[in-house]
Coordinates of C-alpha atoms and ligand atoms in Angstrom, one line a residue:
M1 CA 28.1 7.3 20.8
N2 CA 26.1 10.0 19.0
H3 CA 28.3 12.3 16.9
N4 CA 25.5 14.7 16.2
L5 CA 27.1 18.2 16.6
F6 CA 23.9 19.2 18.5
E7 CA 24.7 16.6 21.2
T8 CA 27.9 18.5 22.0
F9 CA 26.1 21.9 22.0
A10 CA 23.3 20.5 24.1
R11 CA 25.6 19.8 27.0
H12 CA 26.4 23.5 27.3
M13 CA 22.9 24.5 26.6
N14 CA 21.6 22.4 29.4
A15 CA 24.3 23.6 31.8
R16 CA 23.8 27.2 30.8
N17 CA 20.0 27.1 30.9
Q18 CA 18.9 30.5 32.0
S19 CA 22.0 32.3 30.7
A20 CA 21.8 34.5 27.6
F21 CA 22.5 32.8 24.2
I22 CA 21.3 35.5 21.8
V23 CA 20.7 39.2 22.7
T24 CA 19.5 41.7 20.2
P25 CA 19.4 45.5 20.2
E26 CA 15.7 45.2 19.8
G27 CA 15.4 43.3 23.0
R28 CA 14.4 40.0 21.3
D29 CA 16.6 37.9 23.6
F30 CA 16.9 34.1 23.9
T31 CA 18.3 32.1 26.8
Y32 CA 19.9 28.7 26.3
A33 CA 16.7 27.2 27.8
D34 CA 14.7 29.1 25.1
A35 CA 17.1 27.7 22.4
L36 CA 16.5 24.2 23.6
T37 CA 12.7 24.5 23.7
I38 CA 12.4 26.4 20.4
S39 CA 14.9 24.2 18.5
A40 CA 12.8 21.2 19.7
Q41 CA 9.6 22.9 18.4
L42 CA 11.2 23.8 15.1
A43 CA 12.6 20.2 14.7
G44 CA 9.1 19.0 15.3
A45 CA 7.9 21.4 12.5
L46 CA 10.6 20.1 10.1
I47 CA 9.5 16.5 10.8
A48 CA 5.8 17.5 10.4
L49 CA 6.7 19.1 7.0
G50 CA 8.2 15.8 5.8
V51 CA 11.9 16.4 6.4
K52 CA 13.7 13.1 7.2
P53 CA 17.3 12.6 8.5
G54 CA 19.7 13.2 5.6
D55 CA 17.2 15.5 3.8
R56 CA 18.4 18.9 2.8
V57 CA 16.6 22.0 4.2
A58 CA 17.3 25.0 2.0
V59 CA 17.0 28.3 3.8
Q60 CA 17.0 31.8 2.3
V61 CA 16.0 34.2 5.0
D62 CA 17.1 37.5 6.5
K63 CA 19.2 37.3 9.6
S64 CA 17.3 36.6 12.8
P65 CA 17.8 34.6 16.0
E66 CA 15.1 32.2 14.8
A67 CA 17.2 31.4 11.7
I68 CA 20.0 30.2 14.1
L69 CA 17.4 28.2 16.0
L70 CA 16.3 26.7 12.7
Y71 CA 19.9 25.7 12.0
L72 CA 20.0 24.0 15.4
A73 CA 16.7 22.3 14.8
C74 CA 17.9 20.9 11.6
L75 CA 21.1 19.5 13.2
R76 CA 19.0 18.1 16.0
M77 CA 16.7 16.1 13.8
G78 CA 19.5 15.0 11.4
G79 CA 18.6 17.2 8.5
V80 CA 21.2 18.9 6.3
Y81 CA 21.2 22.6 6.6
L82 CA 21.6 24.5 3.4
P83 CA 21.8 28.3 3.8
L84 CA 21.5 30.5 0.7
N85 CA 22.8 34.0 0.2
T86 CA 19.8 36.5 0.6
G87 CA 21.0 38.3 -2.5
Y88 CA 20.2 35.4 -4.8
T89 CA 17.4 35.9 -7.3
A90 CA 14.6 33.5 -8.0
A91 CA 16.4 32.2 -11.1
E92 CA 19.6 31.5 -9.1
I93 CA 17.5 29.8 -6.4
G94 CA 16.2 27.5 -9.1
Y95 CA 19.7 26.2 -9.7
F96 CA 20.3 25.5 -6.0
L97 CA 16.9 23.8 -5.4
G98 CA 17.4 21.7 -8.6
D99 CA 20.9 20.7 -7.6
A100 CA 20.4 20.0 -3.9
E101 CA 16.8 18.6 -4.1
P102 CA 15.8 19.8 -0.6
S103 CA 12.6 18.4 0.9
L104 CA 11.8 21.9 2.2
F105 CA 12.6 25.4 1.2
V106 CA 12.3 28.1 3.8
C107 CA 12.0 31.6 2.4
Q108 CA 11.1 35.1 3.6
P109 CA 7.4 35.7 3.9
E110 CA 7.5 38.4 1.2
A111 CA 9.2 36.0 -1.2
L112 CA 6.6 33.3 -0.9
A113 CA 4.9 33.6 -4.3
D114 CA 8.2 33.5 -6.2
A115 CA 9.5 30.7 -3.9
R116 CA 6.4 28.6 -4.7
K117 CA 7.0 28.9 -8.4
V118 CA 10.7 28.0 -8.1
A119 CA 9.8 25.1 -5.8
N120 CA 7.2 23.8 -8.2
S121 CA 9.6 23.9 -11.2
T122 CA 12.2 22.1 -9.3
N123 CA 10.0 19.5 -7.6
C124 CA 10.7 20.8 -4.1
P125 CA 7.8 19.4 -2.2
Q126 CA 7.4 22.0 0.6
V127 CA 7.8 25.7 1.1
A128 CA 7.6 27.5 4.5
T129 CA 8.3 31.1 5.6
L130 CA 10.4 32.6 8.3
G131 CA 10.4 36.4 8.9
V132 CA 12.9 38.6 10.8
N133 CA 10.6 38.9 13.8
G134 CA 10.1 35.2 14.1
D135 CA 6.9 35.4 12.1
G136 CA 5.9 33.2 9.2
S137 CA 4.4 29.8 8.6
L138 CA 7.3 27.8 9.9
M139 CA 7.0 29.2 13.4
E140 CA 3.2 28.6 13.3
T141 CA 3.8 25.0 12.3
A142 CA 6.3 24.8 15.2
T143 CA 3.8 25.9 17.8
R144 CA 1.3 23.2 16.6
A145 CA 3.7 20.3 15.9
E146 CA 4.8 17.6 18.4
P147 CA 8.2 18.9 19.6
F148 CA 11.2 16.7 18.8
D149 CA 13.3 17.0 21.9
G150 CA 15.6 14.1 21.1
I151 CA 18.8 14.2 19.2
E152 CA 19.0 12.1 16.0
Q153 CA 21.8 9.6 16.0
R154 CA 24.5 10.8 13.6
A155 CA 28.0 9.5 12.7
G156 CA 30.8 12.0 12.5
T157 CA 30.9 11.4 8.7
D158 CA 27.2 12.2 8.2
L159 CA 26.3 15.5 6.5
A160 CA 25.4 18.4 8.7
A161 CA 25.4 21.1 6.1
I162 CA 25.9 21.9 2.4
L163 CA 27.3 25.4 1.8
Y164 CA 27.5 26.6 -1.8
T165 CA 30.7 28.3 -2.7
S166 CA 30.4 31.9 -3.8
G167 CA 31.3 30.8 -7.3
T168 CA 32.8 33.8 -9.0
T169 CA 33.6 31.6 -12.0
G170 CA 31.3 28.9 -13.3
R171 CA 28.5 27.2 -11.3
S172 CA 28.5 27.4 -7.5
K173 CA 29.5 24.1 -5.9
G174 CA 27.9 22.6 -2.9
A175 CA 30.5 21.8 -0.2
M176 CA 29.4 18.9 1.9
L177 CA 30.3 19.4 5.5
T178 CA 29.9 16.7 8.2
H179 CA 29.1 16.9 11.9
G180 CA 32.8 15.9 12.4
N181 CA 34.1 18.7 10.2
L182 CA 32.1 21.4 12.0
G183 CA 32.5 20.0 15.5
S184 CA 36.3 19.6 15.3
N185 CA 36.8 23.1 13.9
A186 CA 34.6 24.7 16.4
K187 CA 36.4 23.0 19.3
T188 CA 39.8 23.9 17.9
L189 CA 38.8 27.6 17.4
M190 CA 37.2 27.8 20.8
E191 CA 40.4 26.6 22.4
T192 CA 42.8 28.6 20.2
W193 CA 40.9 31.8 20.8
R194 CA 40.1 31.0 24.4
F195 CA 36.3 31.4 24.2
T196 CA 34.5 30.7 27.5
E197 CA 31.0 31.2 28.9
A198 CA 32.0 34.7 29.9
D199 CA 32.3 35.8 26.3
R200 CA 29.9 37.9 24.5
L201 CA 30.5 37.9 20.7
I202 CA 29.4 40.9 18.7
H203 CA 27.9 39.2 15.7
A204 CA 27.5 41.5 12.7
L205 CA 28.2 39.1 9.9
P206 CA 25.7 37.4 7.5
I207 CA 24.6 33.9 8.6
F208 CA 24.6 32.2 5.2
H209 CA 28.4 32.0 5.0
T210 CA 30.9 29.9 6.9
H211 CA 32.3 32.9 8.8
G212 CA 29.0 34.2 10.4
L213 CA 27.3 30.8 10.7
F214 CA 29.9 28.2 11.6
V215 CA 32.9 30.2 12.9
A216 CA 30.8 32.6 14.9
C217 CA 27.8 30.6 16.1
N218 CA 29.5 27.2 16.5
V219 CA 32.3 28.6 18.6
T220 CA 29.7 30.5 20.7
L221 CA 27.7 27.3 21.2
M222 CA 30.7 25.2 21.9
A223 CA 31.8 27.5 24.7
G224 CA 28.3 28.2 26.1
A225 CA 29.0 31.9 25.4
S226 CA 26.5 34.6 24.2
M227 CA 26.1 36.7 21.1
Y228 CA 25.0 40.3 20.6
F229 CA 23.2 39.7 17.4
L230 CA 23.0 42.5 14.9
S231 CA 21.1 42.4 11.7
R232 CA 24.1 43.8 9.8
F233 CA 27.3 45.7 10.4
D234 CA 26.6 49.3 11.5
V235 CA 29.4 51.4 13.1
D236 CA 27.2 53.1 15.7
T237 CA 25.6 49.8 16.9
V238 CA 28.9 48.0 17.0
I239 CA 30.5 50.8 18.9
E240 CA 27.7 50.8 21.4
A241 CA 28.0 47.0 21.8
M242 CA 31.6 47.2 22.8
S243 CA 30.7 48.3 26.3
E244 CA 29.4 44.7 27.0
G245 CA 31.0 42.7 24.2
T246 CA 34.2 40.8 24.6
T247 CA 34.9 39.8 21.0
L248 CA 34.2 40.8 17.5
M249 CA 34.6 38.6 14.4
G250 CA 35.0 40.8 11.4
V251 CA 35.8 41.0 7.7
P252 CA 38.5 43.7 6.9
T253 CA 35.9 46.3 5.9
F254 CA 34.5 46.3 9.5
Y255 CA 37.9 47.4 10.7
T256 CA 38.5 50.0 8.0
R257 CA 35.1 51.5 8.8
L258 CA 35.7 51.5 12.5
L259 CA 39.0 53.2 11.9
Q260 CA 37.2 56.1 10.2
D261 CA 35.4 56.8 13.4
D262 CA 36.9 59.1 16.1
R263 CA 35.2 57.2 18.9
L264 CA 37.6 54.2 18.3
T265 CA 40.0 54.5 21.3
P266 CA 41.6 52.3 23.9
E267 CA 38.8 53.4 26.3
L268 CA 36.1 52.3 23.9
T269 CA 37.6 48.8 23.5
R270 CA 38.5 48.4 27.1
H271 CA 35.9 45.6 27.6
M272 CA 36.9 43.7 24.5
R273 CA 39.5 41.0 24.6
L274 CA 39.7 39.8 21.0
F275 CA 39.1 41.2 17.5
T276 CA 39.5 38.6 14.6
S277 CA 39.5 39.1 10.9
G278 CA 39.1 36.9 7.9
S279 CA 37.3 36.1 4.6
A280 CA 39.4 38.6 2.8
P281 CA 43.0 40.0 3.3
L282 CA 43.5 42.5 6.1
T283 CA 46.1 44.9 5.0
A284 CA 49.2 45.3 7.2
E285 CA 48.4 49.0 7.4
T286 CA 44.9 48.4 8.8
H287 CA 46.3 46.0 11.3
R288 CA 49.0 48.5 12.5
E289 CA 46.6 51.4 12.5
F290 CA 44.0 49.5 14.6
E291 CA 46.7 48.5 17.1
K292 CA 47.9 52.1 17.3
R293 CA 44.4 53.4 17.9
T294 CA 43.1 50.7 20.4
G295 CA 46.1 48.7 21.7
H296 CA 44.5 45.6 20.2
A297 CA 46.4 43.5 17.6
I298 CA 43.7 42.1 15.3
L299 CA 44.0 38.3 15.1
E300 CA 43.8 37.4 11.4
R301 CA 42.8 33.9 10.4
Y302 CA 42.3 32.0 7.1
G303 CA 39.6 29.6 6.0
M304 CA 37.2 28.8 3.3
T305 CA 33.8 27.2 2.7
E306 CA 35.3 23.8 1.9
T307 CA 37.7 23.6 4.8
N308 CA 36.3 25.7 7.7
M309 CA 39.3 27.5 9.3
N310 CA 42.8 26.4 8.5
T311 CA 45.2 28.9 10.1
S312 CA 45.2 31.5 12.8
N313 CA 47.6 34.0 14.3
P314 CA 48.4 33.0 17.9
Y315 CA 46.3 34.2 20.8
D316 CA 49.5 34.6 22.8
G317 CA 52.6 35.3 20.8
D318 CA 53.1 37.5 17.7
R319 CA 50.1 38.3 15.6
I320 CA 52.0 39.3 12.5
A321 CA 50.4 41.9 10.2
G322 CA 49.9 40.7 6.6
T323 CA 50.1 37.0 7.6
V324 CA 47.2 34.6 8.4
G325 CA 49.2 32.9 11.1
L326 CA 50.0 29.3 11.8
P327 CA 48.2 26.1 10.9
L328 CA 45.6 25.3 13.5
P329 CA 46.2 22.2 15.7
G330 CA 45.4 19.1 13.7
V331 CA 45.6 21.0 10.3
E332 CA 48.4 20.3 7.9
I333 CA 49.3 22.8 5.2
R334 CA 51.7 22.2 2.3
V335 CA 52.8 24.4 -0.5
T336 CA 53.1 22.7 -3.9
D337 CA 54.0 23.6 -7.4
P338 CA 50.8 24.6 -9.2
E339 CA 52.4 24.0 -12.6
T340 CA 52.8 20.3 -12.2
D341 CA 50.3 17.6 -11.2
T342 CA 52.6 16.0 -8.7
H343 CA 51.6 17.9 -5.6
Q344 CA 55.1 17.7 -4.4
P345 CA 56.0 20.2 -1.6
L346 CA 58.2 23.1 -2.8
P347 CA 61.2 24.1 -0.8
Q348 CA 60.4 26.2 2.3
G349 CA 59.7 29.8 1.6
E350 CA 58.7 29.4 -2.0
I351 CA 55.3 30.6 -3.3
G352 CA 53.0 27.9 -4.5
M353 CA 49.5 26.3 -4.1
L354 CA 48.3 26.0 -0.6
E355 CA 47.0 22.5 0.1
V356 CA 45.2 21.6 3.4
R357 CA 44.5 18.4 5.2
G358 CA 42.7 17.8 8.5
P359 CA 39.4 16.9 10.2
N360 CA 38.1 20.3 9.2
V361 CA 38.3 19.5 5.4
F362 CA 34.9 18.8 3.7
I363 CA 34.1 15.4 2.1
G364 CA 33.5 16.6 -1.4
Y365 CA 31.2 18.6 -3.7
W366 CA 27.6 17.6 -3.8
R367 CA 27.0 15.6 -6.9
M368 CA 30.2 16.7 -8.6
P369 CA 32.5 13.7 -8.4
E370 CA 34.9 15.0 -11.0
K371 CA 35.4 18.4 -9.4
T372 CA 35.8 16.6 -6.1
R373 CA 38.5 14.3 -7.5
A374 CA 40.4 17.2 -9.0
E375 CA 40.5 19.3 -5.8
L376 CA 40.3 16.7 -3.0
L377 CA 43.3 14.5 -3.5
E378 CA 43.6 10.8 -2.6
D379 CA 46.0 11.6 0.2
G380 CA 43.4 13.8 1.8
F381 CA 44.8 17.2 0.9
F382 CA 42.4 19.8 -0.6
V383 CA 43.8 22.1 -3.3
T384 CA 42.6 25.5 -2.0
G385 CA 43.2 27.6 -5.1
D386 CA 45.1 30.1 -2.9
L387 CA 48.7 30.9 -3.6
G388 CA 51.0 31.5 -0.7
L389 CA 54.1 30.6 1.2
I390 CA 55.1 29.5 4.7
D391 CA 57.9 31.7 6.2
E392 CA 60.8 30.5 8.4
R393 CA 58.7 30.9 11.5
G394 CA 55.9 28.8 10.1
Y395 CA 53.5 31.7 9.4
V396 CA 51.4 31.4 6.3
H397 CA 51.2 34.3 3.8
I398 CA 48.6 34.4 1.1
V399 CA 49.5 36.2 -2.1
G400 CA 46.3 35.7 -3.9
R401 CA 43.9 33.3 -5.6
D402 CA 45.3 31.1 -8.3
K403 CA 42.9 32.5 -10.8
D404 CA 43.9 36.1 -9.9
L405 CA 47.5 35.4 -10.7
V406 CA 48.7 37.6 -13.6
I407 CA 50.9 36.1 -16.2
S408 CA 52.6 38.9 -18.1
G409 CA 55.2 38.0 -20.8
G410 CA 55.3 34.5 -19.4
F411 CA 56.2 35.8 -15.9
N412 CA 54.1 35.3 -12.8
V413 CA 53.0 38.5 -11.1
Y414 CA 51.4 38.1 -7.6
P415 CA 48.9 41.0 -7.3
K416 CA 49.4 41.4 -3.6
E417 CA 53.1 42.3 -4.0
V418 CA 52.1 45.2 -6.4
E419 CA 49.0 46.2 -4.3
Q420 CA 51.1 46.5 -1.1
L421 CA 53.5 48.9 -2.7
I422 CA 50.7 51.0 -4.2
D423 CA 48.9 51.1 -0.9
E424 CA 52.0 52.5 0.8
M425 CA 51.6 55.7 -1.2
D426 CA 50.1 58.5 1.0
T427 CA 47.5 59.4 -1.7
V428 CA 46.1 55.9 -2.0
L429 CA 43.4 54.4 0.2
E430 CA 43.4 50.9 -1.5
S431 CA 44.0 49.2 -4.7
A432 CA 43.4 46.0 -6.7
V433 CA 45.8 44.7 -9.3
I434 CA 44.4 42.6 -12.1
G435 CA 45.6 41.0 -15.4
V436 CA 43.6 41.8 -18.6
P437 CA 44.3 40.6 -22.1
H438 CA 47.2 42.2 -23.8
P439 CA 48.3 41.5 -27.4
D440 CA 52.0 41.4 -26.7
F441 CA 52.2 40.2 -23.1
G442 CA 49.3 37.8 -22.9
E443 CA 48.1 39.8 -19.8
G444 CA 48.9 43.4 -18.9
V445 CA 49.3 44.2 -15.2
T446 CA 46.6 46.8 -14.5
A447 CA 46.0 48.7 -11.2
V448 CA 42.7 50.0 -10.1
I449 CA 43.1 52.5 -7.3
V450 CA 40.8 54.2 -4.7
P451 CA 42.5 57.5 -3.8
Q452 CA 42.5 58.8 -0.2
P453 CA 39.5 61.2 0.2
G454 CA 40.5 64.6 -1.3
A455 CA 43.8 63.4 -2.6
R456 CA 45.0 64.3 -6.1
I457 CA 46.8 61.5 -7.9
E458 CA 47.8 60.9 -11.5
E459 CA 48.5 57.7 -13.4
T460 CA 52.1 58.7 -14.2
E461 CA 52.8 59.3 -10.5
V462 CA 51.9 55.8 -9.6
I463 CA 53.8 54.3 -12.5
N464 CA 56.9 56.3 -11.6
A465 CA 56.7 55.5 -7.9
L466 CA 56.9 51.8 -8.7
K467 CA 59.7 52.0 -11.3
S468 CA 62.5 51.6 -8.9
R469 CA 60.8 49.1 -6.7
L470 CA 59.4 46.4 -9.0
A471 CA 60.8 44.4 -11.9
K472 CA 59.6 45.8 -15.2
Y473 CA 57.2 42.9 -15.9
K474 CA 55.4 43.6 -12.6
Q475 CA 54.8 47.3 -13.1
P476 CA 51.3 48.3 -14.0
K477 CA 50.9 49.3 -17.6
R478 CA 47.8 51.3 -16.9
V479 CA 46.3 52.7 -13.7
F480 CA 42.7 53.6 -13.2
F481 CA 41.0 55.5 -10.4
V482 CA 37.6 54.6 -8.9
D483 CA 35.5 55.8 -6.0
S484 CA 35.3 52.3 -4.5
L485 CA 36.3 48.7 -5.4
P486 CA 33.5 46.2 -6.1
R487 CA 33.1 43.9 -3.1
N488 CA 30.8 41.1 -2.1
T489 CA 29.0 40.8 1.3
M490 CA 32.1 39.2 2.8
G491 CA 34.3 42.1 1.8
K492 CA 36.1 40.2 -1.0
V493 CA 37.1 42.4 -3.9
Q494 CA 35.4 41.0 -7.0
K495 CA 38.3 40.9 -9.4
N496 CA 36.3 39.1 -12.0
Q497 CA 34.1 42.2 -12.3
L498 CA 37.2 44.4 -12.6
R499 CA 38.7 42.2 -15.3
E500 CA 35.4 42.5 -17.2
T501 CA 35.3 46.3 -16.9
Y502 CA 38.8 46.7 -18.1
K503 CA 39.0 43.8 -20.6
D504 CA 39.4 45.9 -23.7
I505 CA 41.9 48.5 -22.6
Y506 CA 44.9 47.1 -24.4
A507 CA 43.0 46.1 -27.5
D508 CA 44.6 48.9 -29.6
V509 CA 48.1 48.9 -28.4
Ligands
LIG1 P1 34.9 31.6 1.2 O1 34.8 30.1 0.7 O2 33.8 32.4 0.6 O3 35.0 31.7 2.7 O4 36.2 32.2 0.6 C1 37.4 31.6 0.9 C2 38.6 32.4 0.3 O5 38.6 33.7 1.0 C3 39.9 31.7 0.6 O6 40.1 30.7 -0.3 C4 40.8 32.9 0.5 O7 41.1 33.2 -0.9 C5 40.0 34.1 1.0 N1 40.4 34.3 2.4 C6 39.8 33.9 3.5 N2 40.4 34.4 4.6 C7 41.4 35.1 4.2 C8 42.5 35.9 4.8 N3 42.6 36.0 6.1 N4 43.4 36.5 4.0 C9 43.3 36.4 2.6 N5 42.3 35.7 2.0 C10 41.4 35.1 2.8

């Protein structure tokens, strides 16, 4: 049996044939029949350019339907797809090409000169281009090359993709994901979220990340559904798309931005059946506010590059604000003591390290055996680096990244607990709590706050408001006000940047 993920997709693609697969606001639409034909042409181009099964294909291109067809082509001919954040500079790309040793680098047409230089210096043998309108040398090669309309034989354990982690500390690591990892997770999500052929997903996420590429596209393909494919998130376009869309997969900032728009009503979202959120914490307030405005309870889920998706709030049943839901079918989650190396589960309800095991979990970091051994344990559990707890109903709560934990005077402070209380203040829009070096306490709890537009708020007010609600060691020693928090493209607050900005504030105390 062929375990190539494309084999599973092809069944739907053949059956859906003249139905829409990708629809764009610009009218560049692709049926499933188009996807089969063009992916065969692109697979032919990859082969003509010297890519062999198991070879990496590094891709740094702007979002376009053809980029998804290239991903499919790569799966189909047995290549290993390696998408790269479009924000990376040539110097950063040098690291990825040197590390992954792809046999082809696909870049944007305008980046060709730089890409050639980087490819030369890293011994990458081929460079091709792919533009947002399906232009570029790769598509030209595809029209000339012998199409590959077969499906390369792959085992479930063969690599389908390498996704580099966003790497806020140290070097980015290449997470090796197999056909089995991606296929099992897509099937589970399709079933859990009830995706069918009738669905039209509003796709406004980037496609170099697990959320926009695997969660969104693989679930669509697995169900034979269609996508309304937007180059980026734009409130007006997303609002327009809701008249025909059925689902939206978002990061929390999508929802906070939609909430700022008066057009967001039950009437507008009448055609929609599901809104999901992930990649960063959705505040309970946003969840409640969205439900109040539209009648839809956002379904929050939790996953990561290395594991695909791990938990989801239920489709039927309670979607509990501030939680990431229950472990997905087939996924095991345990909470262990991060301070010992024993990985023994803690008593139910206690906060600890979340560890995950299941068919979704990657097989290791590319060429980093030591990092792999440290994080992917012998019993199959992956140490996520996220701290959390499982409540009495089995719902998982995330309290923050291990590295974001603040240790003040020897006591652990979970930033989320402090952030939640600050966010409850009427004058506060959002907040981030960080630990920065403090001569007496090791780290000083520090709050960085974005006030509500037009609100007046003072440092002492925040400190006083928290006095009766938090133990002394958890109370912020200093509070700073900013216009916005630094976030990456997936909406994650870049706490490392905040720690850098405020690193000297307690130097003189
Ligand atoms: P990435 O590998 O870039 O997808 O980042 C994964 C990390 O994002 C996880 O380890 C979590 O820290 C965070 N994350 C993902 N989904 C959620 C969520 N629903 N709530 C809180 N954090 C999340």
